[in-house]
Amino acid sequence: MTVRLRAHHLLCMLTYVGRGYSPAFTANFDRIVSRLNAGESLLVVEGPDDICRPLLNEQPQPHCLEARVKKRDARAATALSRWLDLSVETGRLLHPDRKLITRMRSAFAEGKTRQACLGCEWQSLCTRIADNAYTESRLGDAEDPPRPSSVPARVR
Ligand code: SF4
């Protein structure tokens, strides 16, 4: 199995602590993170992805379909490709092992890939998670299993 993610969600997965837009959204995100932690690969897709799916079912006009979110994907893909020497394009298969996640997290913490976050309501939370060395994040990898989060779900 492969997890399908749009480009800017390659950043969001780094800071995921169990918070999100709805119970279904966080439950689904938890399952995706568990799959990644178990070693599944990532496929870069265009538009709504596996993380978006609950919102597509819950909301008549989910933000996942908006042009500004597609621009966020483009900015994320450009920054990740530049700073990680990684071609992040639609159809690209990635293997998010410890080395790649560490590189992505370093670039994010240094602000190199944060152009994609402009205008996002979660910015302060994601900055705090990065500033705290991602210790609260639920994303680990197959060699470094997820840490239990002390942050209750759905509390922002
Ligand atoms: S600020 Fe928004 S776009 Fe950036 S990583 Fe956090 S949730 Fe994702």
PDB file of C-alpha atoms and ligand atoms in Angstrom:
ATOM      1  CA  MET A   1       0.000   0.000   0.000  1.00  0.00           C
ATOM      2  CA  THR A   2       1.078   3.550  -0.654  1.00  0.00           C
ATOM      3  CA  VAL A   3      -0.068   6.739   1.034  1.00  0.00           C
ATOM      4  CA  ARG A   4      -1.223   9.379  -1.444  1.00  0.00           C
ATOM      5  CA  LEU A   5      -0.256  12.894  -0.397  1.00  0.00           C
ATOM      6  CA  ARG A   6      -0.435  16.283  -2.061  1.00  0.00           C
ATOM      7  CA  ALA A   7       2.802  18.250  -1.821  1.00  0.00           C
ATOM      8  CA  HIS A   8       2.042  20.575   1.079  1.00  0.00           C
ATOM      9  CA  HIS A   9       0.960  17.643   3.223  1.00  0.00           C
ATOM     10  CA  LEU A  10       4.578  16.493   3.090  1.00  0.00           C
ATOM     11  CA  LEU A  11       5.110  19.411   5.464  1.00  0.00           C
ATOM     12  CA  CYS A  12       1.953  18.968   7.540  1.00  0.00           C
ATOM     13  CA  MET A  13       2.830  15.361   8.337  1.00  0.00           C
ATOM     14  CA  LEU A  14       6.052  16.541   9.996  1.00  0.00           C
ATOM     15  CA  THR A  15       4.224  18.519  12.679  1.00  0.00           C
ATOM     16  CA  TYR A  16       1.099  16.429  13.130  1.00  0.00           C
ATOM     17  CA  VAL A  17       0.228  16.089  16.815  1.00  0.00           C
ATOM     18  CA  GLY A  18      -3.319  14.804  16.610  1.00  0.00           C
ATOM     19  CA  ARG A  19      -5.092  18.085  15.978  1.00  0.00           C
ATOM     20  CA  GLY A  20      -7.287  18.774  13.005  1.00  0.00           C
ATOM     21  CA  TYR A  21     -10.556  19.953  11.585  1.00  0.00           C
ATOM     22  CA  SER A  22     -12.854  17.224  12.883  1.00  0.00           C
ATOM     23  CA  PRO A  23     -12.827  13.875  14.709  1.00  0.00           C
ATOM     24  CA  ALA A  24     -13.008  12.039  11.387  1.00  0.00           C
ATOM     25  CA  PHE A  25     -10.143  14.119  10.034  1.00  0.00           C
ATOM     26  CA  THR A  26      -7.822  13.381  12.958  1.00  0.00           C
ATOM     27  CA  ALA A  27      -8.803   9.699  13.084  1.00  0.00           C
ATOM     28  CA  ASN A  28      -7.950   9.401   9.412  1.00  0.00           C
ATOM     29  CA  PHE A  29      -4.696  11.365   9.826  1.00  0.00           C
ATOM     30  CA  ASP A  30      -3.765   9.056  12.723  1.00  0.00           C
ATOM     31  CA  ARG A  31      -4.230   6.030  10.481  1.00  0.00           C
ATOM     32  CA  ILE A  32      -2.100   7.606   7.762  1.00  0.00           C
ATOM     33  CA  VAL A  33       0.689   8.428  10.197  1.00  0.00           C
ATOM     34  CA  SER A  34       0.562   4.865  11.511  1.00  0.00           C
ATOM     35  CA  ARG A  35       0.969   3.564   7.986  1.00  0.00           C
ATOM     36  CA  LEU A  36       3.939   5.844   7.398  1.00  0.00           C
ATOM     37  CA  ASN A  37       5.444   4.833  10.707  1.00  0.00           C
ATOM     38  CA  ALA A  38       5.107   1.224   9.580  1.00  0.00           C
ATOM     39  CA  GLY A  39       7.212   1.988   6.521  1.00  0.00           C
ATOM     40  CA  GLU A  40       4.704   2.614   3.737  1.00  0.00           C
ATOM     41  CA  SER A  41       5.797   4.724   0.801  1.00  0.00           C
ATOM     42  CA  LEU A  42       4.354   8.050  -0.284  1.00  0.00           C
ATOM     43  CA  LEU A  43       2.999   8.903  -3.697  1.00  0.00           C
ATOM     44  CA  VAL A  44       2.861  12.614  -4.517  1.00  0.00           C
ATOM     45  CA  VAL A  45      -0.527  13.440  -6.020  1.00  0.00           C
ATOM     46  CA  GLU A  46      -2.229  16.540  -7.345  1.00  0.00           C
ATOM     47  CA  GLY A  47      -5.242  17.916  -5.495  1.00  0.00           C
ATOM     48  CA  PRO A  48      -7.184  16.219  -2.682  1.00  0.00           C
ATOM     49  CA  ASP A  49      -5.359  13.265  -1.163  1.00  0.00           C
ATOM     50  CA  ASP A  50      -5.736  10.646   1.548  1.00  0.00           C
ATOM     51  CA  ILE A  51      -5.564  13.299   4.293  1.00  0.00           C
ATOM     52  CA  CYS A  52      -8.260  15.420   2.623  1.00  0.00           C
ATOM     53  CA  ARG A  53     -10.736  12.574   2.205  1.00  0.00           C
ATOM     54  CA  PRO A  54     -12.829  13.087   5.385  1.00  0.00           C
ATOM     55  CA  LEU A  55     -13.292  16.785   4.614  1.00  0.00           C
ATOM     56  CA  LEU A  56     -14.521  15.974   1.131  1.00  0.00           C
ATOM     57  CA  ASN A  57     -17.233  13.866   2.733  1.00  0.00           C
ATOM     58  CA  GLU A  58     -18.085  16.301   5.526  1.00  0.00           C
ATOM     59  CA  GLN A  59     -18.104  19.701   3.859  1.00  0.00           C
ATOM     60  CA  PRO A  60     -20.000  20.974   0.820  1.00  0.00           C
ATOM     61  CA  GLN A  61     -17.119  23.245  -0.207  1.00  0.00           C
ATOM     62  CA  PRO A  62     -13.951  21.888   1.398  1.00  0.00           C
ATOM     63  CA  HIS A  63     -10.924  24.146   1.257  1.00  0.00           C
ATOM     64  CA  CYS A  64      -8.992  21.206  -0.222  1.00  0.00           C
ATOM     65  CA  LEU A  65     -10.449  22.124  -3.612  1.00  0.00           C
ATOM     66  CA  GLU A  66      -9.546  25.815  -3.521  1.00  0.00           C
ATOM     67  CA  ALA A  67      -6.967  27.369  -5.806  1.00  0.00           C
ATOM     68  CA  ARG A  68      -5.045  28.827  -2.882  1.00  0.00           C
ATOM     69  CA  VAL A  69      -4.424  25.313  -1.565  1.00  0.00           C
ATOM     70  CA  LYS A  70      -3.166  24.197  -4.955  1.00  0.00           C
ATOM     71  CA  LYS A  71      -0.764  27.146  -4.836  1.00  0.00           C
ATOM     72  CA  ARG A  72       0.323  25.925  -1.412  1.00  0.00           C
ATOM     73  CA  ASP A  73       1.152  22.575  -3.005  1.00  0.00           C
ATOM     74  CA  ALA A  74       3.183  24.288  -5.701  1.00  0.00           C
ATOM     75  CA  ARG A  75       5.148  26.328  -3.167  1.00  0.00           C
ATOM     76  CA  ALA A  76       5.816  23.239  -1.064  1.00  0.00           C
ATOM     77  CA  ALA A  77       6.946  21.211  -4.064  1.00  0.00           C
ATOM     78  CA  THR A  78       9.289  23.959  -5.201  1.00  0.00           C
ATOM     79  CA  ALA A  79      10.828  24.462  -1.768  1.00  0.00           C
ATOM     80  CA  LEU A  80      11.207  20.762  -1.022  1.00  0.00           C
ATOM     81  CA  SER A  81      12.754  20.126  -4.412  1.00  0.00           C
ATOM     82  CA  ARG A  82      15.182  22.987  -3.924  1.00  0.00           C
ATOM     83  CA  TRP A  83      16.303  22.404  -0.372  1.00  0.00           C
ATOM     84  CA  LEU A  84      16.222  18.632  -0.269  1.00  0.00           C
ATOM     85  CA  ASP A  85      17.520  18.034  -3.763  1.00  0.00           C
ATOM     86  CA  LEU A  86      14.402  15.959  -4.188  1.00  0.00           C
ATOM     87  CA  SER A  87      12.127  16.037  -7.163  1.00  0.00           C
ATOM     88  CA  VAL A  88       8.698  16.515  -5.606  1.00  0.00           C
ATOM     89  CA  GLU A  89       6.382  16.219  -8.568  1.00  0.00           C
ATOM     90  CA  THR A  90       3.082  14.516  -9.174  1.00  0.00           C
ATOM     91  CA  GLY A  91       3.617  10.781  -9.507  1.00  0.00           C
ATOM     92  CA  ARG A  92       6.852  10.783  -7.543  1.00  0.00           C
ATOM     93  CA  LEU A  93       7.247   7.883  -5.094  1.00  0.00           C
ATOM     94  CA  LEU A  94       9.029   8.752  -1.861  1.00  0.00           C
ATOM     95  CA  HIS A  95      10.255   6.599   0.981  1.00  0.00           C
ATOM     96  CA  PRO A  96       9.915   8.616   4.189  1.00  0.00           C
ATOM     97  CA  ASP A  97      12.592   6.909   6.242  1.00  0.00           C
ATOM     98  CA  ARG A  98      14.344   8.493   9.194  1.00  0.00           C
ATOM     99  CA  LYS A  99      16.950  10.181   7.021  1.00  0.00           C
ATOM    100  CA  LEU A 100      14.404  11.855   4.765  1.00  0.00           C
ATOM    101  CA  ILE A 101      12.129  12.920   7.621  1.00  0.00           C
ATOM    102  CA  THR A 102      15.083  14.389   9.498  1.00  0.00           C
ATOM    103  CA  ARG A 103      16.155  16.369   6.448  1.00  0.00           C
ATOM    104  CA  MET A 104      12.617  17.593   5.851  1.00  0.00           C
ATOM    105  CA  ARG A 105      12.234  18.594   9.481  1.00  0.00           C
ATOM    106  CA  SER A 106      15.538  20.461   9.524  1.00  0.00           C
ATOM    107  CA  ALA A 107      14.603  22.424   6.414  1.00  0.00           C
ATOM    108  CA  PHE A 108      11.174  23.209   7.871  1.00  0.00           C
ATOM    109  CA  ALA A 109      12.584  24.317  11.227  1.00  0.00           C
ATOM    110  CA  GLU A 110      15.061  26.568   9.437  1.00  0.00           C
ATOM    111  CA  GLY A 111      12.216  28.165   7.498  1.00  0.00           C
ATOM    112  CA  LYS A 112      13.434  26.956   4.121  1.00  0.00           C
ATOM    113  CA  THR A 113      10.185  25.249   3.167  1.00  0.00           C
ATOM    114  CA  ARG A 114       7.678  27.424   4.960  1.00  0.00           C
ATOM    115  CA  GLN A 115       6.556  29.499   2.006  1.00  0.00           C
ATOM    116  CA  ALA A 116       3.810  26.925   1.645  1.00  0.00           C
ATOM    117  CA  CYS A 117       2.486  27.809   5.091  1.00  0.00           C
ATOM    118  CA  LEU A 118       1.665  31.429   4.264  1.00  0.00           C
ATOM    119  CA  GLY A 119      -1.934  32.085   5.228  1.00  0.00           C
ATOM    120  CA  CYS A 120      -2.417  28.761   7.006  1.00  0.00           C
ATOM    121  CA  GLU A 121      -4.310  28.922  10.282  1.00  0.00           C
ATOM    122  CA  TRP A 122      -2.050  26.296  11.857  1.00  0.00           C
ATOM    123  CA  GLN A 123       1.194  28.236  11.498  1.00  0.00           C
ATOM    124  CA  SER A 124       1.721  29.063  15.157  1.00  0.00           C
ATOM    125  CA  LEU A 125       1.135  25.465  16.199  1.00  0.00           C
ATOM    126  CA  CYS A 126       3.496  24.085  13.549  1.00  0.00           C
ATOM    127  CA  THR A 127       6.150  26.623  14.496  1.00  0.00           C
ATOM    128  CA  ARG A 128       5.897  25.577  18.117  1.00  0.00           C
ATOM    129  CA  ILE A 129       6.169  21.891  17.249  1.00  0.00           C
ATOM    130  CA  ALA A 130       9.268  22.553  15.128  1.00  0.00           C
ATOM    131  CA  ASP A 131      10.780  24.792  17.792  1.00  0.00           C
ATOM    132  CA  ASN A 132      10.341  21.928  20.274  1.00  0.00           C
ATOM    133  CA  ALA A 133      12.313  19.568  18.028  1.00  0.00           C
ATOM    134  CA  TYR A 134       9.123  17.755  16.939  1.00  0.00           C
ATOM    135  CA  THR A 135       8.991  15.836  20.221  1.00  0.00           C
ATOM    136  CA  GLU A 136       5.172  15.983  20.228  1.00  0.00           C
ATOM    137  CA  SER A 137       4.770  14.826  16.659  1.00  0.00           C
ATOM    138  CA  ARG A 138       3.134  11.501  15.971  1.00  0.00           C
ATOM    139  CA  LEU A 139       5.224  10.893  12.881  1.00  0.00           C
ATOM    140  CA  GLY A 140       8.256   8.728  13.440  1.00  0.00           C
ATOM    141  CA  ASP A 141       9.442   6.053  11.071  1.00  0.00           C
ATOM    142  CA  ALA A 142       9.841   2.317  10.987  1.00  0.00           C
ATOM    143  CA  GLU A 143      13.153   2.555  12.868  1.00  0.00           C
ATOM    144  CA  ASP A 144      11.933   5.239  15.248  1.00  0.00           C
ATOM    145  CA  PRO A 145       8.334   4.467  16.218  1.00  0.00           C
ATOM    146  CA  PRO A 146       5.883   7.246  17.055  1.00  0.00           C
ATOM    147  CA  ARG A 147       5.990   8.831  20.430  1.00  0.00           C
ATOM    148  CA  PRO A 148       2.780   8.966  22.446  1.00  0.00           C
ATOM    149  CA  SER A 149       1.394  12.467  22.223  1.00  0.00           C
ATOM    150  CA  SER A 150       0.499  14.359  25.363  1.00  0.00           C
ATOM    151  CA  VAL A 151      -1.636  16.713  23.304  1.00  0.00           C
ATOM    152  CA  PRO A 152      -5.358  15.933  23.337  1.00  0.00           C
ATOM    153  CA  ALA A 153      -6.993  15.583  19.943  1.00  0.00           C
ATOM    154  CA  ARG A 154      -9.048  18.411  18.525  1.00  0.00           C
ATOM    155  CA  VAL A 155      -7.743  21.082  20.858  1.00  0.00           C
ATOM    156  CA  ARG A 156      -6.088  24.017  19.221  1.00  0.00           C
TER     157      ARG A 156
HETATM  158  S1  SF4 B   1       1.435  25.689   8.855  1.00  0.00           S
HETATM  159 FE1  SF4 B   1      -0.245  24.728   7.735  1.00  0.00          FE
HETATM  160  S2  SF4 B   1       0.616  24.171   5.727  1.00  0.00           S
HETATM  161 FE2  SF4 B   1       2.336  24.567   7.118  1.00  0.00          FE
HETATM  162  S3  SF4 B   1       2.872  22.556   7.937  1.00  0.00           S
HETATM  163 FE3  SF4 B   1       1.458  23.502   9.379  1.00  0.00          FE
HETATM  164  S4  SF4 B   1      -0.582  22.758   8.804  1.00  0.00           S
HETATM  165 FE4  SF4 B   1       0.806  22.366   7.066  1.00  0.00          FE
END
